[in-house]
CSV table of C-alpha atoms in Angstrom, one decimal:
chain,number,residue,atom,x,y,z
F,223,MET,CA,-78.4,-7.5,62.0
F,224,ALA,CA,-80.2,-9.3,59.1
F,225,HIS,CA,-79.4,-10.1,55.5
F,226,GLN,CA,-78.6,-6.8,53.6
F,227,TRP,CA,-77.2,-5.7,50.0
F,228,TYR,CA,-73.4,-4.9,49.9
F,229,ALA,CA,-71.5,-3.8,47.1
F,230,ILE,CA,-68.1,-5.8,46.3
F,231,ARG,CA,-65.4,-4.8,44.4
F,232,SER,CA,-63.3,-7.0,42.0
F,233,LYS,CA,-59.9,-6.8,40.5
F,234,PRO,CA,-60.4,-5.6,36.7
F,235,ARG,CA,-62.2,-7.7,34.4
F,236,LYS,CA,-62.8,-10.3,37.2
F,237,GLU,CA,-66.4,-9.5,38.0
F,238,GLU,CA,-67.7,-13.0,36.6
F,239,VAL,CA,-64.9,-15.1,38.4
F,240,VAL,CA,-66.0,-13.2,41.7
F,241,TRP,CA,-69.7,-13.7,41.0
F,242,LEU,CA,-69.3,-17.3,40.2
F,243,GLN,CA,-67.5,-17.5,43.6
F,244,ILE,CA,-70.0,-15.9,45.6
F,245,SER,CA,-72.6,-18.1,43.9
F,246,SER,CA,-71.0,-21.2,44.4
F,247,GLN,CA,-70.7,-20.6,48.3
F,248,GLY,CA,-74.5,-20.0,48.3
F,249,PHE,CA,-74.8,-16.4,48.6
F,250,GLU,CA,-77.4,-14.4,46.5
F,251,SER,CA,-75.8,-12.0,44.5
F,252,TYR,CA,-76.3,-9.6,41.5
F,253,TYR,CA,-74.1,-8.9,38.9
F,254,PRO,CA,-75.5,-6.0,36.7
F,255,ARG,CA,-74.6,-6.7,32.7
F,256,ILE,CA,-76.0,-5.1,29.7
F,257,ARG,CA,-76.3,-6.3,26.5
F,258,VAL,CA,-73.8,-4.8,23.7
F,259,ASN,CA,-73.6,-5.3,20.1
F,260,PRO,CA,-69.8,-5.6,19.3
F,261,VAL,CA,-68.5,-5.2,15.9
F,262,ASN,CA,-66.4,-8.4,16.5
F,263,PRO,CA,-68.9,-11.2,16.6
F,264,ARG,CA,-66.6,-13.3,18.7
F,265,SER,CA,-66.6,-10.4,21.4
F,266,LYS,CA,-68.8,-10.8,24.5
F,267,LYS,CA,-72.2,-10.1,24.2
F,268,LEU,CA,-72.7,-8.9,27.9
F,269,LYS,CA,-70.5,-6.2,29.6
F,270,PRO,CA,-70.5,-5.2,33.2
F,271,TYR,CA,-72.9,-2.4,33.9
F,272,PHE,CA,-70.9,-1.2,36.8
F,273,PRO,CA,-67.2,-2.4,35.8
F,274,GLY,CA,-65.5,-3.7,39.0
F,275,TYR,CA,-68.6,-4.1,41.2
F,276,LEU,CA,-71.0,-6.4,42.1
F,277,PHE,CA,-73.8,-6.8,44.9
F,278,VAL,CA,-73.9,-9.6,47.5
F,279,TRP,CA,-77.0,-10.4,49.8
F,280,ALA,CA,-75.5,-11.2,53.2
F,281,ASP,CA,-75.8,-11.2,56.9
F,282,LEU,CA,-72.2,-9.9,57.9
F,283,GLU,CA,-72.9,-10.7,61.7
F,284,GLU,CA,-73.1,-14.3,60.7
F,285,VAL,CA,-70.6,-14.8,58.1
F,286,GLY,CA,-68.0,-12.0,58.5
F,287,GLN,CA,-66.2,-9.8,56.2
F,288,SER,CA,-63.3,-11.7,55.6
F,289,ILE,CA,-65.0,-14.3,53.4
F,290,PHE,CA,-65.2,-11.4,50.9
F,291,GLN,CA,-62.1,-9.9,51.5
F,292,TRP,CA,-60.0,-12.8,50.8
F,293,MET,CA,-61.8,-14.5,48.0
F,294,PRO,CA,-59.6,-14.6,44.9
F,295,HIS,CA,-59.8,-11.8,42.5
F,296,SER,CA,-61.9,-9.7,45.0
F,297,ILE,CA,-61.0,-6.3,46.7
F,298,GLY,CA,-63.6,-6.7,49.2
F,299,LEU,CA,-66.8,-5.0,50.5
F,300,VAL,CA,-67.1,-1.5,49.7
F,301,SER,CA,-66.5,0.4,52.9
F,302,PHE,CA,-66.6,3.9,54.4
F,303,GLY,CA,-64.8,4.6,57.7
F,304,GLY,CA,-63.8,0.8,57.8
F,305,GLU,CA,-67.7,0.0,57.9
F,306,PRO,CA,-69.3,-1.9,55.0
F,307,SER,CA,-71.7,0.0,53.3
F,308,VAL,CA,-75.2,-0.8,52.9
F,309,VAL,CA,-76.7,-0.8,49.6
F,310,PRO,CA,-80.6,0.0,49.9
F,311,GLU,CA,-82.5,-2.9,48.6
F,312,HIS,CA,-84.8,-0.6,46.4
F,313,LEU,CA,-81.6,0.7,44.6
F,314,VAL,CA,-80.7,-2.7,43.7
F,315,THR,CA,-84.1,-3.4,42.6
F,316,ALA,CA,-84.3,-0.2,40.7
F,317,ILE,CA,-81.0,-1.0,38.8
F,318,ARG,CA,-82.6,-4.5,37.9
F,319,GLN,CA,-85.5,-2.9,36.6
F,320,LYS,CA,-83.6,-0.6,34.5
F,321,LEU,CA,-81.2,-3.1,32.9
F,322,ASP,CA,-83.9,-5.7,32.3
F,323,GLY,CA,-85.7,-3.0,30.3
F,324,ILE,CA,-82.6,-2.0,28.4
F,325,ASN,CA,-81.5,-5.7,27.7
F,326,ALA,CA,-85.3,-6.6,26.6
F,327,ALA,CA,-85.1,-3.7,24.2
F,328,GLY,CA,-81.9,-5.3,22.9
F,329,GLY,CA,-79.3,-3.6,24.5
F,330,GLU,CA,-77.8,-0.2,25.4
F,331,LEU,CA,-77.8,0.8,21.7
F,332,PHE,CA,-81.6,0.4,21.5
F,333,SER,CA,-82.4,2.1,24.7
F,334,GLY,CA,-84.5,5.0,23.8
F,335,LEU,CA,-83.7,4.6,19.9
F,336,LYS,CA,-87.1,5.1,18.1
F,337,PRO,CA,-87.9,5.0,14.6
F,338,GLY,CA,-87.1,8.3,13.0
F,339,ASP,CA,-84.2,9.0,15.3
F,340,SER,CA,-80.9,10.2,13.6
F,341,VAL,CA,-77.7,7.8,13.9
F,342,TRP,CA,-74.3,7.6,12.4
F,343,ILE,CA,-73.1,4.8,10.4
F,344,SER,CA,-69.9,4.0,12.3
F,345,ASP,CA,-68.6,1.0,10.4
F,346,GLY,CA,-68.4,-0.5,6.7
F,347,PRO,CA,-68.7,1.1,3.4
F,348,PHE,CA,-71.0,3.8,4.6
F,349,LYS,CA,-69.0,4.7,7.5
F,350,GLY,CA,-69.4,8.4,8.2
F,351,TYR,CA,-72.8,8.8,6.8
F,352,GLU,CA,-76.0,10.0,8.6
F,353,ALA,CA,-79.1,7.9,8.4
F,354,ILE,CA,-82.3,7.6,10.0
F,355,PHE,CA,-83.2,4.5,12.4
F,356,ASP,CA,-86.0,2.6,11.0
F,357,GLU,CA,-86.1,-0.7,13.0
F,358,ARG,CA,-84.5,-3.3,14.4
F,359,VAL,CA,-84.9,-6.8,12.5
F,360,ALA,CA,-86.4,-9.0,14.9
F,361,GLY,CA,-84.8,-12.0,16.1
F,362,SER,CA,-81.4,-10.7,15.0
F,363,GLU,CA,-78.4,-8.4,15.8
F,364,ARG,CA,-79.2,-6.3,12.8
F,365,VAL,CA,-81.0,-3.1,12.2
F,366,ARG,CA,-82.6,-1.2,9.2
F,367,VAL,CA,-81.8,2.5,8.4
F,368,LEU,CA,-82.7,4.8,5.9
F,369,LEU,CA,-80.1,6.7,4.0
F,370,GLU,CA,-80.7,9.5,1.9
F,371,PHE,CA,-79.5,9.0,-1.6
F,372,LEU,CA,-77.1,11.6,-3.0
F,373,GLY,CA,-78.8,14.5,-1.2
F,374,SER,CA,-82.0,13.9,-2.9
F,375,LYS,CA,-85.4,13.1,-1.1
F,376,ARG,CA,-85.3,9.5,-1.9
F,377,GLN,CA,-84.1,7.1,0.8
F,378,VAL,CA,-82.4,3.9,0.4
F,379,SER,CA,-83.0,1.2,3.1
F,380,LEU,CA,-80.0,-0.5,4.5
F,381,THR,CA,-80.0,-3.6,6.8
F,382,LEU,CA,-76.7,-3.3,9.0
F,383,ARG,CA,-75.2,-5.1,12.1
F,384,ALA,CA,-76.4,-3.3,15.2
F,385,GLY,CA,-72.6,-2.6,16.1
F,386,GLN,CA,-72.3,-0.4,12.9
F,387,ILE,CA,-74.6,2.6,14.0
F,388,GLU,CA,-74.3,5.0,16.8
F,389,GLN,CA,-77.2,7.2,18.1
F,390,LYS,CA,-76.6,10.9,17.0
F,391,LYS,CA,-76.2,13.0,20.1
F,392,LYS,CA,-79.0,15.5,20.7
F,393,LYS,CA,-77.8,19.1,20.9
């Protein structure tokens, strides 16, 4: 057998601890995370894309399963019928590429969000109003939206924290 990707489960909110342990033991690993724009600026800026799961590149014939089973905060390798399930390398690569694209765009909020898209303002003095996404303010966690002024055709430009808007669901 050769090196292959495996999914490993962690206890709730312990993905990073398990990831650091795997890395410190010399294993290649992938911990898929996505940028978020929290309302609270002290909150984490990255969250797990698959809460409770990460990937490890290992040769199980060489190292065995128990190293992952008994690692603190780990639940062990994802297995079916007692056999660790291999995750195809192309799948890990596809996940990595998708998340790299989302994170490069500024996070999940900005994934697929284009100027002209309808958004809801979800926080602040304009909470509950519908607006039009204009642009992401370069180099910041802020966005510019256009708000229709009192039902007229005149639009007012507002700069808000990215966490204050939500993409309006398409019907």
